[in-house]
Amino acid sequence: PQKSQILSEELLKDSLDQRKSVVEDFTQRCKQILQEAIRWAPGSTRSHLIEYVSNSNATSNNSFRLTTEAVLRESEGDTGLGENAQAASLYLSSLHLRSLYLGQVKGMLAMCKSEESTKAELRLIEHLECDLSRACETGCDEEMMDAVMKLAALFISIKELNTRLLHTLVSVPLRNFTASTLLLCVMSWNWILVARDDIHLSFLREMASCWINVAQKEVGLFERDAPFVSPLSVQYCSRPRSPFIDPHSIWIDFLCERVNVAKYSSREQVDILEMMFVQSLSLTVGQPAPGSNKGASSPAVLLEPNMTFSN
């Protein structure tokens, strides 16, 4: 008690300028930590910030300003890429989208309150799955966003782990493999991973299965080139078609982030990711020999060179 009293007296003797200096130093250190987190795990960090701002009503104090400044400053530091600037705009718009879709889903559940909760949830899941199927058929980005975000909001609203909803959310790339859909998927995946800490292993298992299915279907990065007979042939005088890698590029950015997070926190998650790559990436280079098993495709790997699986 005596030491505490002495410490309190020493603190009270500090001048106002000294106290301001301590606060400024602390704020600057917090900004540095936040920027470092955005550097190594941008999607997860931004998603955590959105969840924090949404749940703490931080728009009325300096927390919202500080978090927004950190996101925008990091995006300005990578002007050569372009993706981070888009991610920063998604961060700001997600503040509105999460509240919007959570409110809509809660309203839908409230309308079915006369029924049992399980039946109401099942009916709503079936309705939203039909909306997703219709959006995949039409290819409309607005309908796709509405369906996926409502499914994500419903998954978060249900306290128990709903494997059906999780499978539906994670397998969206199998149904509509486009760059806009993968951006939407990554946004919804980051949302549910932040809102539900108990689903990380289940999510990675579902995502690994989806990745392997995409590889087996030879879509995007795993698409095989047409046979090339001779560069002197008239048939091959035109430039070959470039592979459609935009969706996989977005997906791989998400995977790099999950690996960076998992290798410092969970050996189980690393094992799942490692097995996913083993089952989808072939050890051979080039086209398989005639008569050999097709196996996994051999895409040009876009993972970071320094990405390792060791702790």
CSV table of C-alpha atoms in Angstrom, one decimal:
chain,number,residue,atom,x,y,z
A,1,PRO,CA,0.0,0.0,0.0
A,2,GLN,CA,2.8,2.4,0.8
A,3,LYS,CA,4.5,1.8,-2.5
A,4,SER,CA,1.2,2.3,-4.3
A,5,GLN,CA,0.7,5.6,-2.5
A,6,ILE,CA,4.3,6.8,-3.4
A,7,LEU,CA,3.7,5.8,-7.0
A,8,SER,CA,0.4,7.7,-7.1
A,9,GLU,CA,2.1,10.7,-5.7
A,10,GLU,CA,4.8,10.5,-8.3
A,11,LEU,CA,2.2,10.3,-11.1
A,12,LEU,CA,0.3,13.2,-9.7
A,13,LYS,CA,3.5,15.3,-9.7
A,14,ASP,CA,3.8,14.8,-13.5
A,15,SER,CA,2.9,17.8,-15.6
A,16,LEU,CA,0.1,17.8,-18.1
A,17,ASP,CA,2.6,17.9,-21.0
A,18,GLN,CA,4.4,14.8,-19.6
A,19,ARG,CA,1.0,12.9,-19.4
A,20,LYS,CA,0.2,13.9,-23.0
A,21,SER,CA,3.6,12.6,-24.1
A,22,VAL,CA,2.9,9.2,-22.4
A,23,VAL,CA,-0.5,9.0,-24.1
A,24,GLU,CA,1.0,9.9,-27.5
A,25,ASP,CA,3.8,7.3,-27.1
A,26,PHE,CA,1.2,4.7,-26.2
A,27,THR,CA,-1.0,5.6,-29.1
A,28,GLN,CA,1.9,5.5,-31.5
A,29,ARG,CA,2.9,2.1,-30.3
A,30,CYS,CA,-0.6,0.8,-30.7
A,31,LYS,CA,-0.6,2.1,-34.3
A,32,GLN,CA,2.6,0.3,-35.0
A,33,ILE,CA,1.3,-3.0,-33.6
A,34,LEU,CA,-1.9,-2.6,-35.6
A,35,GLN,CA,0.0,-1.8,-38.9
A,36,GLU,CA,2.2,-4.9,-38.4
A,37,ALA,CA,-0.9,-7.1,-37.9
A,38,ILE,CA,-2.4,-5.6,-41.1
A,39,ARG,CA,0.9,-6.3,-42.9
A,40,TRP,CA,0.9,-10.1,-42.0
A,41,ALA,CA,-2.8,-10.9,-41.8
A,42,PRO,CA,-4.7,-8.0,-43.4
A,43,GLY,CA,-8.0,-9.8,-43.9
A,44,SER,CA,-8.3,-11.2,-40.4
A,45,THR,CA,-7.1,-8.0,-38.8
A,46,ARG,CA,-9.6,-5.8,-40.7
A,47,SER,CA,-12.3,-8.3,-39.9
A,48,HIS,CA,-11.4,-8.1,-36.2
A,49,LEU,CA,-11.5,-4.3,-36.4
A,50,ILE,CA,-14.9,-4.3,-38.0
A,51,GLU,CA,-16.2,-6.7,-35.3
A,52,TYR,CA,-14.7,-4.5,-32.6
A,53,VAL,CA,-16.2,-1.3,-34.0
A,54,SER,CA,-19.6,-2.9,-34.6
A,55,ASN,CA,-19.8,-4.5,-31.1
A,56,SER,CA,-18.4,-1.6,-29.0
A,57,ASN,CA,-20.3,1.3,-30.7
A,58,ALA,CA,-16.8,2.9,-31.2
A,59,THR,CA,-18.0,5.3,-33.9
A,60,SER,CA,-18.5,8.0,-31.3
A,61,ASN,CA,-14.9,8.0,-30.0
A,62,ASN,CA,-11.3,7.9,-31.3
A,63,SER,CA,-11.2,4.1,-31.8
A,64,PHE,CA,-13.0,4.3,-35.1
A,65,ARG,CA,-10.7,7.1,-36.3
A,66,LEU,CA,-7.6,5.2,-35.3
A,67,THR,CA,-8.5,1.9,-36.8
A,68,THR,CA,-9.6,3.6,-40.1
A,69,GLU,CA,-6.4,5.6,-40.3
A,70,ALA,CA,-4.3,2.4,-39.8
A,71,VAL,CA,-6.1,0.6,-42.6
A,72,LEU,CA,-5.9,3.5,-45.0
A,73,ARG,CA,-2.2,4.1,-44.1
A,74,GLU,CA,-1.3,0.5,-44.9
A,75,SER,CA,-3.2,0.6,-48.2
A,76,GLU,CA,-1.3,3.8,-49.2
A,77,GLY,CA,2.0,2.0,-48.5
A,78,ASP,CA,1.2,-0.6,-51.2
A,79,THR,CA,0.0,1.6,-54.0
A,80,GLY,CA,1.6,-0.7,-56.5
A,81,LEU,CA,-0.7,-3.6,-55.8
A,82,GLY,CA,-4.2,-2.1,-55.9
A,83,GLU,CA,-5.7,-5.0,-53.9
A,84,ASN,CA,-5.1,-3.3,-50.6
A,85,ALA,CA,-6.8,-0.1,-51.6
A,86,GLN,CA,-9.8,-2.2,-52.6
A,87,ALA,CA,-9.6,-4.1,-49.3
A,88,ALA,CA,-9.6,-0.8,-47.4
A,89,SER,CA,-12.8,0.3,-49.1
A,90,LEU,CA,-14.3,-3.1,-48.4
A,91,TYR,CA,-13.3,-2.5,-44.7
A,92,LEU,CA,-15.3,0.7,-44.6
A,93,SER,CA,-18.3,-0.7,-46.5
A,94,SER,CA,-18.3,-3.9,-44.3
A,95,LEU,CA,-19.2,-1.8,-41.3
A,96,HIS,CA,-22.5,-1.2,-42.9
A,97,LEU,CA,-23.0,-4.6,-44.5
A,98,ARG,CA,-22.5,-6.7,-41.4
A,99,SER,CA,-25.1,-4.7,-39.4
A,100,LEU,CA,-27.5,-4.7,-42.4
A,101,TYR,CA,-27.5,-8.4,-43.0
A,102,LEU,CA,-27.4,-9.4,-39.3
A,103,GLY,CA,-30.5,-7.2,-38.8
A,104,GLN,CA,-32.3,-8.7,-41.8
A,105,VAL,CA,-31.6,-12.3,-40.7
A,106,LYS,CA,-32.7,-11.5,-37.1
A,107,GLY,CA,-35.9,-10.0,-38.6
A,108,MET,CA,-36.5,-13.2,-40.7
A,109,LEU,CA,-36.0,-15.4,-37.6
A,110,ALA,CA,-38.4,-13.2,-35.6
A,111,MET,CA,-41.1,-13.5,-38.2
A,112,CYS,CA,-41.0,-17.3,-37.7
A,113,LYS,CA,-41.0,-17.1,-33.9
A,114,SER,CA,-44.4,-18.8,-33.8
A,115,GLU,CA,-42.7,-22.0,-34.9
A,116,GLU,CA,-40.0,-24.0,-33.1
A,117,SER,CA,-36.6,-22.4,-33.5
A,118,THR,CA,-35.1,-25.4,-35.2
A,119,LYS,CA,-37.9,-25.5,-37.8
A,120,ALA,CA,-37.6,-21.8,-38.4
A,121,GLU,CA,-33.9,-22.0,-38.9
A,122,LEU,CA,-34.3,-24.9,-41.3
A,123,ARG,CA,-36.9,-23.1,-43.4
A,124,LEU,CA,-34.7,-20.0,-43.5
A,125,ILE,CA,-31.7,-22.1,-44.5
A,126,GLU,CA,-33.6,-23.7,-47.4
A,127,HIS,CA,-34.9,-20.3,-48.5
A,128,LEU,CA,-31.4,-18.8,-48.6
A,129,GLU,CA,-29.9,-21.8,-50.3
A,130,CYS,CA,-32.5,-21.4,-53.1
A,131,ASP,CA,-31.5,-17.7,-53.4
A,132,LEU,CA,-27.9,-18.7,-53.7
A,133,SER,CA,-28.7,-21.3,-56.4
A,134,ARG,CA,-30.6,-18.7,-58.3
A,135,ALA,CA,-27.8,-16.2,-58.0
A,136,CYS,CA,-25.3,-18.8,-59.3
A,137,GLU,CA,-27.5,-19.4,-62.3
A,138,THR,CA,-28.0,-15.8,-63.2
A,139,GLY,CA,-24.4,-14.7,-62.3
A,140,CYS,CA,-25.6,-11.4,-60.8
A,141,ASP,CA,-23.1,-10.1,-58.4
A,142,GLU,CA,-25.7,-8.2,-56.3
A,143,GLU,CA,-27.8,-11.3,-55.9
A,144,MET,CA,-24.7,-13.3,-55.0
A,145,MET,CA,-23.7,-10.8,-52.3
A,146,ASP,CA,-27.2,-10.7,-50.9
A,147,ALA,CA,-27.4,-14.5,-50.7
A,148,VAL,CA,-23.9,-15.2,-49.3
A,149,MET,CA,-23.9,-12.4,-46.7
A,150,LYS,CA,-27.3,-13.5,-45.5
A,151,LEU,CA,-26.1,-17.1,-45.1
A,152,ALA,CA,-23.0,-15.8,-43.2
A,153,ALA,CA,-25.2,-13.7,-40.9
A,154,LEU,CA,-27.5,-16.7,-40.3
A,155,PHE,CA,-24.5,-18.9,-39.5
A,156,ILE,CA,-23.3,-16.4,-37.0
A,157,SER,CA,-26.7,-15.9,-35.5
A,158,ILE,CA,-27.1,-19.7,-34.8
A,159,LYS,CA,-25.3,-20.5,-31.6
A,160,GLU,CA,-24.5,-24.1,-32.5
A,161,LEU,CA,-22.2,-25.2,-35.3
A,162,ASN,CA,-24.4,-25.7,-38.3
A,163,THR,CA,-22.4,-27.9,-40.7
A,164,ARG,CA,-24.9,-27.6,-43.5
A,165,LEU,CA,-24.5,-23.8,-43.5
A,166,LEU,CA,-20.8,-24.0,-43.2
A,167,HIS,CA,-20.5,-26.4,-46.1
A,168,THR,CA,-22.8,-24.1,-48.2
A,169,LEU,CA,-20.7,-21.0,-47.5
A,170,VAL,CA,-17.3,-22.7,-48.1
A,171,SER,CA,-18.3,-24.5,-51.3
A,172,VAL,CA,-19.6,-21.4,-53.1
A,173,PRO,CA,-16.4,-21.3,-55.4
A,174,LEU,CA,-17.4,-24.7,-56.8
A,175,ARG,CA,-20.7,-23.3,-57.9
A,176,ASN,CA,-19.6,-19.9,-59.3
A,177,PHE,CA,-15.8,-19.6,-59.9
A,178,THR,CA,-15.3,-15.9,-60.6
A,179,ALA,CA,-13.0,-13.2,-59.2
A,180,SER,CA,-16.0,-11.2,-57.8
A,181,THR,CA,-17.4,-14.4,-56.1
A,182,LEU,CA,-14.0,-15.2,-54.5
A,183,LEU,CA,-13.7,-11.6,-53.1
A,184,LEU,CA,-17.2,-12.1,-51.6
A,185,CYS,CA,-16.3,-15.5,-50.2
A,186,VAL,CA,-13.1,-14.2,-48.6
A,187,MET,CA,-15.1,-11.3,-47.0
A,188,SER,CA,-17.7,-13.7,-45.6
A,189,TRP,CA,-15.1,-16.3,-44.5
A,190,ASN,CA,-13.1,-13.7,-42.6
A,191,TRP,CA,-16.4,-12.6,-41.0
A,192,ILE,CA,-17.4,-16.0,-39.7
A,193,LEU,CA,-13.9,-16.8,-38.6
A,194,VAL,CA,-13.8,-13.7,-36.4
A,195,ALA,CA,-17.3,-14.0,-35.1
A,196,ARG,CA,-17.0,-17.8,-34.3
A,197,ASP,CA,-13.8,-18.8,-32.7
A,198,ASP,CA,-15.0,-22.5,-32.4
A,199,ILE,CA,-15.2,-23.2,-36.2
A,200,HIS,CA,-11.6,-22.7,-37.4
A,201,LEU,CA,-10.8,-26.4,-37.8
A,202,SER,CA,-14.1,-27.3,-39.3
A,203,PHE,CA,-13.8,-24.4,-41.7
A,204,LEU,CA,-10.4,-25.4,-42.8
A,205,ARG,CA,-11.5,-29.0,-43.4
A,206,GLU,CA,-14.4,-27.8,-45.6
A,207,MET,CA,-12.2,-25.3,-47.4
A,208,ALA,CA,-9.5,-27.9,-48.1
A,209,SER,CA,-12.2,-30.2,-49.5
A,210,CYS,CA,-13.4,-27.4,-51.8
A,211,TRP,CA,-9.9,-26.6,-52.9
A,212,ILE,CA,-9.2,-30.2,-53.8
A,213,ASN,CA,-12.5,-30.5,-55.7
A,214,VAL,CA,-11.6,-27.4,-57.7
A,215,ALA,CA,-8.2,-28.9,-58.5
A,216,GLN,CA,-9.9,-32.2,-59.6
A,217,LYS,CA,-12.3,-30.3,-61.8
A,218,GLU,CA,-9.2,-28.6,-63.4
A,219,VAL,CA,-10.6,-25.1,-63.0
A,220,GLY,CA,-8.7,-21.9,-63.0
A,221,LEU,CA,-5.1,-22.3,-62.0
A,222,PHE,CA,-5.4,-26.1,-62.4
A,223,GLU,CA,-6.7,-25.9,-65.9
A,224,ARG,CA,-4.5,-27.9,-68.3
A,225,ASP,CA,-3.1,-26.3,-71.4
A,226,ALA,CA,-4.0,-27.6,-74.8
A,227,PRO,CA,-1.5,-30.0,-76.4
A,228,PHE,CA,1.3,-28.0,-78.1
A,229,VAL,CA,2.6,-29.9,-81.2
A,230,SER,CA,5.0,-27.6,-82.9
A,231,PRO,CA,5.6,-23.8,-82.8
A,232,LEU,CA,6.1,-23.9,-86.6
A,233,SER,CA,2.6,-25.2,-87.1
A,234,VAL,CA,0.0,-22.8,-88.6
A,235,GLN,CA,-2.5,-24.1,-86.1
A,236,TYR,CA,-0.5,-22.6,-83.3
A,237,CYS,CA,0.6,-19.3,-84.8
A,238,SER,CA,-1.8,-17.4,-82.6
A,239,ARG,CA,-1.0,-16.6,-79.0
A,240,PRO,CA,-2.3,-19.3,-76.6
A,241,ARG,CA,-5.1,-18.4,-74.3
A,242,SER,CA,-3.9,-17.2,-70.9
A,243,PRO,CA,-5.0,-19.3,-67.9
A,244,PHE,CA,-7.9,-17.9,-65.8
A,245,ILE,CA,-6.0,-17.3,-62.5
A,246,ASP,CA,-7.8,-14.3,-61.0
A,247,PRO,CA,-10.1,-16.2,-58.6
A,248,HIS,CA,-7.2,-18.5,-57.5
A,249,SER,CA,-5.0,-15.4,-56.9
A,250,ILE,CA,-7.5,-14.0,-54.5
A,251,TRP,CA,-8.0,-17.4,-52.8
A,252,ILE,CA,-4.2,-17.9,-52.5
A,253,ASP,CA,-3.8,-14.6,-50.8
A,254,PHE,CA,-6.4,-15.8,-48.3
A,255,LEU,CA,-4.5,-19.1,-47.9
A,256,CYS,CA,-1.2,-17.3,-47.3
A,257,GLU,CA,-2.8,-15.4,-44.5
A,258,ARG,CA,-4.3,-18.5,-42.9
A,259,VAL,CA,-0.9,-20.2,-43.1
A,260,ASN,CA,0.8,-17.2,-41.5
A,261,VAL,CA,-1.8,-17.3,-38.7
A,262,ALA,CA,-1.8,-21.1,-38.2
A,263,LYS,CA,1.9,-21.7,-38.1
A,264,TYR,CA,2.2,-19.6,-34.9
A,265,SER,CA,-1.0,-20.8,-33.2
A,266,SER,CA,-2.3,-24.2,-34.3
A,267,ARG,CA,-0.5,-27.3,-35.5
A,268,GLU,CA,-3.8,-29.0,-36.4
A,269,GLN,CA,-4.6,-26.2,-38.8
A,270,VAL,CA,-1.1,-26.5,-40.4
A,271,ASP,CA,-1.6,-30.2,-40.9
A,272,ILE,CA,-4.9,-29.6,-42.7
A,273,LEU,CA,-3.4,-27.0,-45.0
A,274,GLU,CA,-0.3,-29.2,-45.6
A,275,MET,CA,-2.5,-32.2,-46.6
A,276,MET,CA,-4.6,-30.0,-48.8
A,277,PHE,CA,-1.5,-28.9,-50.8
A,278,VAL,CA,-0.1,-32.5,-50.9
A,279,GLN,CA,-3.4,-33.8,-52.4
A,280,SER,CA,-3.8,-31.0,-54.9
A,281,LEU,CA,-0.3,-30.2,-56.1
A,282,SER,CA,1.5,-32.9,-58.2
A,283,LEU,CA,5.1,-33.7,-57.7
A,284,THR,CA,5.7,-34.0,-61.4
A,285,VAL,CA,6.2,-31.1,-63.8
A,286,GLY,CA,4.5,-30.8,-67.2
A,287,GLN,CA,1.9,-33.0,-68.8
A,288,PRO,CA,1.5,-36.6,-67.5
A,289,ALA,CA,2.9,-39.4,-69.6
A,290,PRO,CA,0.3,-41.2,-71.9
A,291,GLY,CA,-1.5,-43.9,-70.0
A,292,SER,CA,-0.5,-42.6,-66.5
A,293,ASN,CA,-3.0,-41.6,-63.9
A,294,LYS,CA,-4.3,-38.1,-64.2
A,295,GLY,CA,-3.8,-37.3,-60.5
A,296,ALA,CA,-3.6,-33.7,-59.4
A,297,SER,CA,-2.8,-30.9,-61.8
A,298,SER,CA,0.5,-29.1,-61.7
A,299,PRO,CA,-0.2,-25.3,-61.6
A,300,ALA,CA,2.3,-22.5,-61.3
A,301,VAL,CA,2.3,-22.0,-57.6
A,302,LEU,CA,1.7,-18.4,-56.6
A,303,LEU,CA,2.4,-18.9,-52.9
A,304,GLU,CA,4.9,-16.6,-51.2
A,305,PRO,CA,8.5,-17.9,-51.5
A,306,ASN,CA,9.2,-17.5,-47.8
A,307,MET,CA,6.0,-19.3,-46.7
A,308,THR,CA,6.9,-22.2,-44.5
A,309,PHE,CA,4.9,-24.7,-42.5
A,310,SER,CA,7.3,-25.0,-39.6
A,311,ASN,CA,6.5,-23.5,-36.2
